[in-house]
CSV table of C-alpha atoms and ligand atoms in Angstrom, one decimal:
chain,number,residue,atom,x,y,z
A,1,UNK,CA,1.0,4.4,4.4
A,2,UNK,CA,4.0,5.3,2.3
A,3,UNK,CA,5.5,2.3,0.6
A,4,UNK,CA,9.0,3.8,1.2
A,5,UNK,CA,8.2,3.3,4.9
A,6,UNK,CA,6.8,-0.2,4.6
A,7,UNK,CA,9.7,-2.1,5.9
A,8,UNK,CA,8.8,-5.5,4.4
A,9,UNK,CA,9.4,-6.2,0.7
A,10,UNK,CA,8.0,-8.3,-2.0
A,11,UNK,CA,10.1,-11.1,-3.6
A,12,UNK,CA,10.2,-12.5,-7.1
A,13,UNK,CA,11.2,-16.1,-6.2
A,14,UNK,CA,8.9,-18.5,-4.6
A,15,UNK,CA,10.0,-19.9,-1.2
A,16,UNK,CA,11.7,-23.3,-1.7
A,17,UNK,CA,10.0,-24.9,1.2
A,18,UNK,CA,6.4,-24.1,0.4
A,19,UNK,CA,4.0,-26.1,-1.8
A,20,UNK,CA,0.7,-24.4,-1.3
A,21,UNK,CA,-0.5,-21.5,-3.4
A,22,UNK,CA,-1.5,-19.4,-0.4
A,23,UNK,CA,1.8,-19.8,1.4
A,24,UNK,CA,3.8,-19.1,-1.7
A,25,UNK,CA,1.9,-15.9,-2.7
A,26,UNK,CA,1.5,-14.5,0.8
A,27,UNK,CA,5.2,-15.0,1.4
A,28,UNK,CA,6.2,-13.4,-2.0
A,29,UNK,CA,3.9,-10.5,-1.4
A,30,UNK,CA,5.3,-9.9,2.1
A,31,UNK,CA,2.2,-10.8,4.1
A,32,UNK,CA,3.5,-13.7,6.2
A,33,UNK,CA,6.9,-15.0,7.3
A,34,UNK,CA,7.4,-18.7,8.0
A,35,UNK,CA,9.0,-19.7,11.3
A,36,UNK,CA,8.5,-23.5,10.9
A,37,UNK,CA,6.0,-25.8,9.3
A,38,UNK,CA,2.5,-24.5,10.2
A,39,UNK,CA,3.8,-21.5,12.1
A,40,UNK,CA,3.8,-18.0,10.6
A,41,UNK,CA,4.4,-14.4,11.6
A,42,UNK,CA,1.8,-12.0,10.2
A,43,UNK,CA,3.8,-9.1,8.7
A,44,UNK,CA,2.4,-5.6,8.5
A,45,UNK,CA,0.3,-6.2,5.3
A,46,UNK,CA,-0.8,-9.6,6.5
A,47,UNK,CA,-1.8,-8.3,9.9
A,48,UNK,CA,-4.0,-5.6,8.2
A,49,UNK,CA,-5.9,-8.4,6.4
A,50,UNK,CA,-6.2,-10.7,9.4
A,51,UNK,CA,-7.4,-7.8,11.6
A,52,UNK,CA,-10.1,-6.9,9.0
A,53,UNK,CA,-11.3,-10.5,8.9
A,54,UNK,CA,-11.4,-10.7,12.6
A,55,UNK,CA,-13.3,-7.4,12.9
A,56,UNK,CA,-16.0,-8.6,10.5
A,57,UNK,CA,-16.3,-11.7,12.7
A,58,UNK,CA,-16.3,-9.6,15.9
A,59,UNK,CA,-19.1,-7.3,14.7
A,60,UNK,CA,-21.3,-10.3,13.9
A,61,UNK,CA,-20.4,-12.1,17.1
A,62,UNK,CA,-21.2,-9.1,19.2
A,63,UNK,CA,-24.9,-9.6,18.2
A,64,UNK,CA,-25.0,-13.0,19.9
A,65,UNK,CA,-22.3,-13.0,22.7
A,66,UNK,CA,-19.9,-11.2,25.0
A,67,UNK,CA,-16.2,-11.0,24.0
A,68,UNK,CA,-13.4,-11.9,26.4
A,69,UNK,CA,-9.9,-13.4,26.0
A,70,UNK,CA,-9.0,-16.6,27.8
A,71,UNK,CA,-5.5,-17.6,28.6
A,72,UNK,CA,-3.4,-19.5,26.0
A,73,UNK,CA,-2.0,-21.8,28.7
A,74,UNK,CA,-4.1,-23.9,31.0
A,75,UNK,CA,-3.4,-26.3,33.9
A,76,UNK,CA,-3.4,-30.0,33.0
A,77,UNK,CA,-6.0,-30.7,35.7
A,78,UNK,CA,-8.8,-29.0,33.7
A,79,UNK,CA,-8.1,-31.4,30.9
A,80,UNK,CA,-8.0,-34.4,33.2
A,81,UNK,CA,-11.5,-33.4,34.5
A,82,UNK,CA,-13.0,-33.8,31.0
A,83,UNK,CA,-10.8,-36.9,30.2
A,84,UNK,CA,-9.2,-35.2,27.3
A,85,UNK,CA,-5.6,-34.8,28.6
A,86,UNK,CA,-4.4,-37.9,26.9
A,87,UNK,CA,-7.0,-38.3,24.2
A,88,UNK,CA,-6.7,-35.2,22.0
A,89,UNK,CA,-3.9,-36.2,19.7
A,90,UNK,CA,-3.0,-32.6,18.7
A,91,UNK,CA,-2.6,-31.4,22.3
A,92,UNK,CA,0.6,-29.5,22.9
A,93,UNK,CA,2.2,-29.7,26.3
A,94,UNK,CA,4.8,-27.4,27.6
A,95,UNK,CA,8.2,-28.7,28.9
A,96,UNK,CA,9.8,-26.4,31.4
A,97,UNK,CA,13.0,-25.1,30.0
A,98,UNK,CA,14.7,-24.5,33.4
A,99,UNK,CA,16.1,-27.6,35.2
A,100,UNK,CA,15.0,-26.6,38.6
A,101,UNK,CA,11.3,-26.7,37.8
A,102,UNK,CA,11.6,-29.8,35.6
A,103,UNK,CA,11.1,-32.4,38.3
A,104,UNK,CA,8.1,-30.6,39.8
A,105,UNK,CA,6.1,-29.6,36.7
A,106,UNK,CA,6.9,-31.6,33.6
A,107,UNK,CA,4.0,-31.5,31.3
A,108,UNK,CA,1.9,-29.5,33.7
A,109,UNK,CA,0.6,-27.0,31.2
A,110,UNK,CA,-1.4,-27.3,28.1
A,111,UNK,CA,-1.2,-24.9,25.2
A,112,UNK,CA,-4.9,-24.7,24.4
A,113,UNK,CA,-6.1,-26.1,21.1
A,114,UNK,CA,-9.7,-25.1,22.1
A,115,UNK,CA,-11.3,-23.7,25.2
A,116,UNK,CA,-14.2,-25.8,26.5
A,117,UNK,CA,-12.1,-26.7,29.6
A,118,UNK,CA,-11.6,-23.0,30.5
A,119,UNK,CA,-15.0,-21.4,29.6
A,120,UNK,CA,-17.2,-24.0,31.3
A,121,UNK,CA,-15.9,-23.2,34.9
A,122,UNK,CA,-16.1,-19.5,34.1
A,123,UNK,CA,-19.7,-19.8,32.9
A,124,UNK,CA,-20.5,-21.9,36.0
A,125,UNK,CA,-19.3,-19.1,38.2
A,126,UNK,CA,-21.3,-16.4,36.6
A,127,UNK,CA,-24.4,-18.0,35.0
A,128,UNK,CA,-25.9,-19.9,38.0
A,129,UNK,CA,-29.6,-19.1,37.8
A,130,UNK,CA,-32.3,-19.5,35.2
A,131,UNK,CA,-32.2,-15.7,35.1
A,132,UNK,CA,-28.6,-15.7,33.8
A,133,UNK,CA,-29.3,-18.1,30.9
A,134,UNK,CA,-28.8,-18.2,28.0
A,135,UNK,CA,-25.2,-16.9,28.3
A,136,UNK,CA,-22.6,-16.8,25.5
A,137,UNK,CA,-19.0,-15.9,25.5
A,138,UNK,CA,-16.6,-15.6,22.6
A,139,UNK,CA,-12.9,-14.8,21.9
A,140,UNK,CA,-10.6,-14.3,19.0
A,141,UNK,CA,-7.3,-15.9,19.9
A,142,UNK,CA,-4.3,-17.9,18.9
A,143,UNK,CA,-4.7,-21.7,19.2
A,144,UNK,CA,-2.1,-24.5,19.2
A,145,UNK,CA,-2.5,-27.9,17.7
A,146,UNK,CA,0.2,-30.3,16.8
A,147,UNK,CA,-1.1,-31.0,13.3
A,148,UNK,CA,0.5,-33.9,11.5
A,149,UNK,CA,0.3,-32.4,8.0
A,150,UNK,CA,1.2,-28.8,8.2
A,151,UNK,CA,2.1,-28.1,4.6
A,152,UNK,CA,-0.9,-26.1,3.4
A,153,UNK,CA,0.2,-22.7,4.6
A,154,UNK,CA,-2.5,-20.8,6.5
A,155,UNK,CA,-5.0,-23.6,5.8
A,156,UNK,CA,-3.5,-25.8,8.5
A,157,UNK,CA,-1.4,-24.1,11.1
A,158,UNK,CA,0.2,-25.5,14.3
A,159,UNK,CA,-0.4,-22.1,15.7
A,160,UNK,CA,-3.4,-20.4,14.2
A,161,UNK,CA,-6.2,-17.9,14.9
A,162,UNK,CA,-9.6,-19.0,15.9
A,163,UNK,CA,-12.8,-17.3,17.0
A,164,UNK,CA,-14.5,-19.6,19.4
A,165,UNK,CA,-17.9,-19.0,21.0
A,166,UNK,CA,-19.5,-21.0,23.7
A,167,UNK,CA,-23.2,-20.8,24.6
A,168,UNK,CA,-25.0,-22.1,27.8
A,169,UNK,CA,-28.7,-22.9,28.0
A,170,UNK,CA,-31.4,-24.0,30.3
A,171,UNK,CA,-32.7,-26.8,28.0
A,172,UNK,CA,-32.2,-28.4,24.7
A,173,UNK,CA,-34.8,-26.4,23.0
A,174,UNK,CA,-33.1,-23.1,23.9
A,175,UNK,CA,-29.8,-24.4,22.7
A,176,UNK,CA,-31.4,-25.5,19.4
A,177,UNK,CA,-32.9,-22.0,18.9
A,178,UNK,CA,-29.6,-20.3,19.5
A,179,UNK,CA,-27.7,-22.8,17.4
A,180,UNK,CA,-30.0,-22.0,14.4
A,181,UNK,CA,-29.4,-18.3,14.9
A,182,UNK,CA,-25.7,-18.8,15.1
A,183,UNK,CA,-25.8,-20.6,11.7
A,184,UNK,CA,-27.3,-17.5,10.1
A,185,UNK,CA,-24.8,-15.2,11.8
A,186,UNK,CA,-22.0,-17.4,10.4
A,187,UNK,CA,-23.4,-17.2,6.9
A,188,UNK,CA,-23.5,-13.4,7.1
A,189,UNK,CA,-19.8,-13.5,8.0
A,190,UNK,CA,-18.9,-15.5,4.8
A,191,UNK,CA,-21.1,-13.2,2.7
A,192,UNK,CA,-19.2,-10.2,4.0
A,193,UNK,CA,-15.9,-11.9,3.3
A,194,UNK,CA,-16.9,-12.5,-0.4
A,195,UNK,CA,-17.3,-16.3,0.1
A,196,UNK,CA,-21.1,-16.4,0.5
A,197,UNK,CA,-21.8,-18.0,-2.9
A,198,UNK,CA,-19.3,-20.8,-2.4
A,199,UNK,CA,-19.8,-21.6,1.3
A,200,UNK,CA,-22.3,-24.3,2.4
A,201,UNK,CA,-23.7,-25.4,5.7
A,202,UNK,CA,-22.5,-29.0,5.8
A,203,UNK,CA,-23.8,-31.8,7.9
A,204,UNK,CA,-20.8,-33.4,9.7
A,205,UNK,CA,-19.9,-35.8,12.5
A,206,UNK,CA,-20.0,-34.7,16.1
A,207,UNK,CA,-16.3,-35.6,16.7
A,208,UNK,CA,-15.5,-36.7,20.2
A,209,UNK,CA,-18.1,-34.3,21.5
A,210,UNK,CA,-21.5,-35.6,20.6
A,211,UNK,CA,-23.4,-38.4,18.9
A,212,UNK,CA,-25.5,-35.7,17.1
A,213,UNK,CA,-24.3,-34.2,13.9
A,214,UNK,CA,-22.3,-31.0,13.9
A,215,UNK,CA,-22.5,-28.4,11.2
A,216,UNK,CA,-19.5,-27.3,9.2
A,217,UNK,CA,-19.2,-24.4,6.9
A,218,UNK,CA,-17.4,-25.6,3.9
A,219,UNK,CA,-16.0,-23.3,1.1
A,220,UNK,CA,-15.7,-25.0,-2.2
A,221,UNK,CA,-12.0,-24.9,-3.3
A,222,UNK,CA,-9.6,-27.4,-4.9
A,223,UNK,CA,-7.2,-26.5,-2.1
A,224,UNK,CA,-9.5,-28.0,0.5
A,225,UNK,CA,-8.8,-31.3,2.2
A,226,UNK,CA,-12.4,-32.3,2.6
A,227,UNK,CA,-14.9,-33.8,0.2
A,228,UNK,CA,-18.5,-32.7,0.5
A,229,UNK,CA,-21.7,-34.0,-1.2
A,230,UNK,CA,-23.4,-30.9,-2.4
A,231,UNK,CA,-27.1,-30.5,-2.7
A,232,UNK,CA,-27.2,-27.1,-4.5
A,233,UNK,CA,-31.0,-27.1,-4.9
A,234,UNK,CA,-31.5,-27.3,-1.2
A,235,UNK,CA,-28.4,-25.3,-0.3
A,236,UNK,CA,-27.0,-27.9,2.0
A,237,UNK,CA,-24.0,-30.3,1.9
A,238,UNK,CA,-22.9,-33.5,3.6
A,239,UNK,CA,-19.3,-34.2,4.7
A,240,UNK,CA,-18.1,-37.4,3.0
A,241,UNK,CA,-17.5,-38.7,6.6
A,242,UNK,CA,-21.3,-38.9,7.2
A,243,UNK,CA,-22.1,-40.5,3.9
A,244,UNK,CA,-23.2,-44.0,5.0
A,245,UNK,CA,-26.2,-46.1,4.3
A,246,UNK,CA,-27.4,-45.6,7.9
A,247,UNK,CA,-27.3,-41.8,7.5
A,248,UNK,CA,-28.9,-41.9,4.1
A,249,UNK,CA,-31.9,-43.3,6.0
A,250,UNK,CA,-31.6,-41.1,9.1
A,251,UNK,CA,-31.5,-37.9,7.0
A,252,UNK,CA,-33.5,-39.2,4.0
A,253,UNK,CA,-31.1,-38.2,1.4
A,254,UNK,CA,-29.9,-40.0,-1.7
A,255,UNK,CA,-26.2,-39.2,-1.5
A,256,UNK,CA,-25.4,-40.7,-4.8
A,257,UNK,CA,-27.5,-38.1,-6.6
A,258,UNK,CA,-25.4,-35.3,-5.2
A,259,UNK,CA,-22.3,-33.5,-6.7
A,260,UNK,CA,-19.0,-34.3,-5.0
A,261,UNK,CA,-16.7,-31.4,-4.6
A,262,UNK,CA,-13.5,-30.5,-2.7
A,263,UNK,CA,-13.9,-28.0,0.0
A,264,UNK,CA,-12.2,-26.4,3.0
A,265,UNK,CA,-13.8,-26.3,6.5
A,266,UNK,CA,-13.9,-22.6,7.4
A,267,UNK,CA,-16.2,-23.0,10.5
A,268,UNK,CA,-17.7,-25.7,12.7
A,269,UNK,CA,-20.5,-25.5,15.2
A,270,UNK,CA,-21.5,-28.3,17.7
A,271,UNK,CA,-24.5,-28.9,19.9
A,272,UNK,CA,-22.4,-30.2,22.8
A,273,UNK,CA,-25.2,-31.0,25.1
A,274,UNK,CA,-24.1,-31.7,28.7
A,275,UNK,CA,-20.7,-33.4,28.2
A,276,UNK,CA,-18.6,-30.5,29.5
A,277,UNK,CA,-21.1,-29.1,31.9
A,278,UNK,CA,-21.4,-32.5,33.6
A,279,UNK,CA,-17.7,-32.9,33.8
A,280,UNK,CA,-17.5,-29.6,35.7
A,281,UNK,CA,-20.7,-30.3,37.7
A,282,UNK,CA,-22.2,-27.1,36.3
A,283,UNK,CA,-25.9,-26.8,37.0
A,284,UNK,CA,-28.3,-23.9,37.4
A,285,UNK,CA,-31.1,-23.1,39.7
A,286,UNK,CA,-34.5,-23.1,38.1
A,287,UNK,CA,-37.7,-21.2,39.1
A,288,UNK,CA,-38.5,-23.7,41.8
A,289,UNK,CA,-35.0,-23.6,43.3
A,290,UNK,CA,-34.0,-27.0,41.8
A,291,UNK,CA,-30.7,-27.7,40.2
A,292,UNK,CA,-30.9,-28.5,36.5
A,293,UNK,CA,-28.4,-29.5,33.8
A,294,UNK,CA,-26.9,-26.8,31.6
A,295,UNK,CA,-26.9,-27.5,27.8
A,296,UNK,CA,-23.9,-26.1,25.9
A,297,UNK,CA,-23.0,-25.3,22.3
A,298,UNK,CA,-19.6,-24.4,20.8
A,299,UNK,CA,-19.0,-22.5,17.6
A,300,UNK,CA,-15.6,-22.1,15.9
A,301,UNK,CA,-14.3,-20.2,12.9
A,302,UNK,CA,-10.8,-19.8,11.6
A,303,UNK,CA,-9.7,-16.3,10.6
A,304,UNK,CA,-6.2,-17.3,9.5
A,305,UNK,CA,-7.5,-20.3,7.6
A,306,UNK,CA,-10.0,-17.9,6.0
A,307,UNK,CA,-7.2,-15.6,4.9
A,308,UNK,CA,-5.6,-18.7,3.2
A,309,UNK,CA,-8.9,-19.8,1.6
A,310,UNK,CA,-9.5,-16.3,0.2
A,311,UNK,CA,-6.0,-16.2,-1.2
A,312,UNK,CA,-6.5,-19.6,-2.9
A,313,UNK,CA,-9.9,-18.7,-4.4
A,314,UNK,CA,-9.2,-15.2,-5.7
A,315,UNK,CA,-5.5,-15.0,-6.5
A,316,UNK,CA,-4.6,-15.1,-10.2
A,317,UNK,CA,-1.3,-15.6,-12.1
A,318,UNK,CA,-0.1,-12.1,-11.2
A,319,UNK,CA,-0.7,-12.3,-7.5
A,320,UNK,CA,-3.1,-11.7,-4.7
A,321,UNK,CA,-6.7,-10.4,-5.2
A,322,UNK,CA,-8.4,-9.1,-2.1
A,323,UNK,CA,-12.1,-8.6,-1.7
A,324,UNK,CA,-12.7,-4.9,-0.8
A,325,UNK,CA,-14.0,-5.8,2.7
A,326,UNK,CA,-10.6,-7.2,3.9
A,327,UNK,CA,-8.0,-5.6,1.5
A,328,UNK,CA,-5.0,-4.3,3.4
A,329,UNK,CA,-5.7,-0.9,1.7
A,330,UNK,CA,-8.5,0.4,-0.5
A,331,UNK,CA,-6.3,2.2,-3.0
A,332,UNK,CA,-2.8,1.6,-4.3
A,333,UNK,CA,-1.6,5.1,-5.4
A,334,UNK,CA,1.5,4.9,-7.6
A,335,UNK,CA,3.6,7.8,-8.7
A,336,UNK,CA,5.7,7.1,-11.7
A,337,UNK,CA,7.8,10.3,-11.6
A,338,UNK,CA,11.2,10.2,-9.9
A,339,UNK,CA,11.6,13.9,-9.6
A,340,UNK,CA,10.2,15.2,-6.3
A,341,UNK,CA,9.2,18.6,-7.7
A,342,UNK,CA,7.5,17.4,-10.9
A,343,UNK,CA,3.8,18.0,-11.5
A,344,UNK,CA,3.1,14.3,-11.2
A,345,UNK,CA,4.9,14.0,-7.8
A,346,UNK,CA,3.1,17.1,-6.5
A,347,UNK,CA,-0.3,15.8,-7.5
A,348,UNK,CA,0.4,12.3,-6.1
A,349,UNK,CA,1.5,13.9,-2.7
A,350,UNK,CA,-1.6,16.1,-2.7
A,351,UNK,CA,-3.9,13.1,-3.5
A,352,UNK,CA,-2.2,11.0,-0.8
A,353,UNK,CA,-2.6,13.7,1.8
A,354,UNK,CA,-6.3,14.5,1.0
A,355,UNK,CA,-7.3,10.8,0.8
A,356,UNK,CA,-5.6,9.8,4.1
A,357,UNK,CA,-7.1,12.9,5.8
A,358,UNK,CA,-10.5,11.6,4.7
A,359,UNK,CA,-9.6,8.2,6.2
A,360,UNK,CA,-9.3,6.4,2.9
A,361,UNK,CA,-6.8,3.6,3.3
A,362,UNK,CA,-4.1,4.4,0.8
A,363,UNK,CA,-0.8,2.6,0.1
A,364,UNK,CA,1.3,5.2,-1.7
A,365,UNK,CA,4.1,3.9,-3.8
A,366,UNK,CA,6.5,6.8,-3.5
A,367,UNK,CA,9.6,4.7,-4.1
A,368,UNK,CA,12.2,5.4,-6.8
A,369,UNK,CA,11.5,2.2,-8.6
A,370,UNK,CA,11.0,1.4,-12.3
A,371,UNK,CA,7.3,1.5,-13.5
A,372,UNK,CA,7.4,-2.2,-14.4
A,373,UNK,CA,8.4,-3.3,-10.9
A,374,UNK,CA,5.9,-1.0,-9.3
A,375,UNK,CA,3.1,-2.5,-11.3
A,376,UNK,CA,4.3,-6.0,-10.7
A,377,UNK,CA,4.4,-5.3,-6.9
A,378,UNK,CA,0.9,-3.8,-7.1
A,379,UNK,CA,-0.5,-6.8,-8.8
A,380,UNK,CA,1.2,-9.1,-6.3
A,381,UNK,CA,-0.1,-7.2,-3.3
A,382,UNK,CA,-3.6,-7.2,-4.7
A,383,UNK,CA,-5.2,-4.0,-3.5
A,384,UNK,CA,-8.6,-3.7,-5.3
A,385,UNK,CA,-8.0,-0.4,-7.0
A,386,UNK,CA,-4.8,1.1,-8.5
A,387,UNK,CA,-4.4,4.8,-9.2
A,388,UNK,CA,-1.4,5.9,-11.3
A,389,UNK,CA,-0.1,9.4,-11.5
A,390,UNK,CA,2.5,10.0,-14.3
A,391,UNK,CA,3.4,12.7,-16.9
A,392,UNK,CA,1.6,10.5,-19.4
A,393,UNK,CA,-1.6,10.3,-17.3
A,394,UNK,CA,-1.6,14.1,-16.7
A,395,UNK,CA,-1.2,14.7,-20.5
A,396,UNK,CA,-4.3,12.6,-21.0
A,397,UNK,CA,-6.2,14.8,-18.4
A,398,UNK,CA,-5.7,13.3,-15.0
A,399,UNK,CA,-4.9,10.0,-13.3
A,400,UNK,CA,-5.4,6.4,-14.4
A,401,UNK,CA,-7.6,4.2,-12.3
A,402,UNK,CA,-7.7,0.5,-12.8
A,403,UNK,CA,-9.3,-2.4,-10.9
A,404,UNK,CA,-7.0,-5.2,-9.8
A,405,UNK,CA,-9.0,-7.7,-11.8
A,406,UNK,CA,-9.4,-5.6,-14.9
A,407,UNK,CA,-6.8,-5.4,-17.8
A,408,UNK,CA,-7.7,-1.8,-18.7
A,409,UNK,CA,-7.9,1.4,-16.8
A,410,UNK,CA,-9.4,4.7,-17.4
A,411,UNK,CA,-8.4,8.3,-17.0
A,412,UNK,CA,-10.3,10.4,-14.5
A,413,UNK,CA,-9.6,13.9,-13.3
A,414,UNK,CA,-8.1,14.5,-9.9
A,415,UNK,CA,-11.3,16.2,-8.9
A,416,UNK,CA,-13.4,13.2,-10.0
A,417,UNK,CA,-11.2,10.8,-8.0
A,418,UNK,CA,-11.5,12.9,-4.9
A,419,UNK,CA,-15.2,13.2,-5.3
A,420,UNK,CA,-15.6,9.4,-5.5
A,421,UNK,CA,-13.4,8.6,-2.5
A,422,UNK,CA,-14.0,11.6,-0.3
A,423,UNK,CA,-17.6,12.5,-1.1
A,424,UNK,CA,-18.1,14.4,2.1
A,425,UNK,CA,-15.0,16.6,1.9
A,426,UNK,CA,-14.9,20.1,0.4
B,1,LIG,P1,-9.8,-29.8,10.5
B,1,LIG,O1,-10.9,-30.9,10.4
B,1,LIG,O2,-9.6,-29.0,9.3
B,1,LIG,O3,-8.6,-30.3,11.1
B,1,LIG,P2,-11.1,-29.2,13.0
B,1,LIG,O4,-12.4,-29.8,12.7
B,1,LIG,O5,-10.1,-29.9,13.8
B,1,LIG,O6,-10.4,-28.8,11.6
B,1,LIG,P3,-12.3,-27.2,14.7
B,1,LIG,O7,-11.9,-27.8,16.0
B,1,LIG,O8,-13.7,-27.5,14.3
B,1,LIG,O9,-11.3,-27.7,13.5
B,1,LIG,O10,-11.9,-25.7,14.7
B,1,LIG,C1,-12.8,-24.6,14.3
B,1,LIG,C2,-12.3,-23.9,13.1
B,1,LIG,O11,-10.9,-23.5,13.3
B,1,LIG,C3,-12.2,-24.7,11.9
B,1,LIG,O12,-13.5,-24.8,11.2
B,1,LIG,C4,-11.2,-24.0,11.0
B,1,LIG,O13,-11.8,-22.9,10.4
B,1,LIG,C5,-10.2,-23.5,12.1
B,1,LIG,N1,-9.1,-24.4,12.2
B,1,LIG,C6,-9.0,-25.6,12.8
B,1,LIG,N2,-7.8,-26.2,12.8
B,1,LIG,C7,-7.0,-25.3,12.1
B,1,LIG,C8,-5.7,-25.3,11.8
B,1,LIG,N3,-4.9,-26.3,12.1
B,1,LIG,N4,-5.2,-24.2,11.1
B,1,LIG,C9,-6.0,-23.1,10.8
B,1,LIG,N5,-7.3,-23.1,11.1
B,1,LIG,C10,-7.8,-24.1,11.8
B,2,LIG,MG1,-14.1,-29.0,12.7
């Protein structure tokens, strides 16, 4: 992409109404646009990052489930069936805008904060026999929650992205087996996102779902709202909320010997058991033709929150720093010559054409800006590798390449650069 054709711009000033590092930097760099507290538009650069995060999640989820997309709106009756219509405090209900329908349908729709109420009847329709189980469906979708404290940018949205997976099983043992596999698939996702070393499987409460523990995936960061007790030796953590004398006995852990750190919940999985399947009278037919209870699990992960967490963890004083796996582009190609027919301009154009033809994702700064402001923008946007073509670099024998996180670059020839990034061409 040519930067002259990127219609969004960076800004020097921090937005006045943001306090979190992720919202400030992502806004300044032109990745997100605030609509109201906890509600953001993903601008072209931000969408590229979000899509990459979601595709990493999607590839992993495809190994354990079928993708679908459920509706964002649901009828209130489904939530009444599970008793959650008036219990979930973050539930958003729609108010009809037109007067005529007001009397008939006030509050009749829910903007889904999660999808157990929708998926359970769907699974009940398709997975009816022991032969159909286990079955697992997932989606990557926008969720709505009326969060009280929405001042942490992408970490806590009122409208945010979630991947949610739901699995259905013939018995508890089968659910348990799948649940353990899902844990490992989740950890692969965090590793691919560059968060593997700082993300811990964390024993947490079951919420309003289950008396059993659930498992969170907590990434250590000062920006997080949770406190976890971290057992590095055994590679496991405990959410502060489960640190009680009773649980110390139940889990045989000495909580006081563990390190307490701040962390952000980037995923949460629950062994739901039969709570939702019972509410929808969902049973399956076993080998003997008898009806049996279906055991269910749910598995959530937050792509937009992850984008915020990655920003918080990796950004430096100059701006964003993206891991290569989710960077909006692989290379930031910067031409410092303002004359269109200069040697530097010609070489930059040629590089851009050859690299993009080889499917390398290049952001090409072809604008007529000062070098200083091009470099500042490049640092702010945070593409992993910068390539500068200028009269000076050509005098030194080629182009200057520099990693975003390094202070010094090096000169390589144009041929060397092409060979590195397009090894299969020419
Ligand atoms: P929290 O405790 O942080 O409010 P939660 O436990 O309510 O989160 P879950 O219902 O477990 O969240 O949702 C699954 C995942 O979706 C979370 O692990 C998180 O990554 C993401 N998520 C939840 N709420 C939000 C939000 N308001 N904004 C962004 N992501 C969210
Ligand atoms: Mg949770």
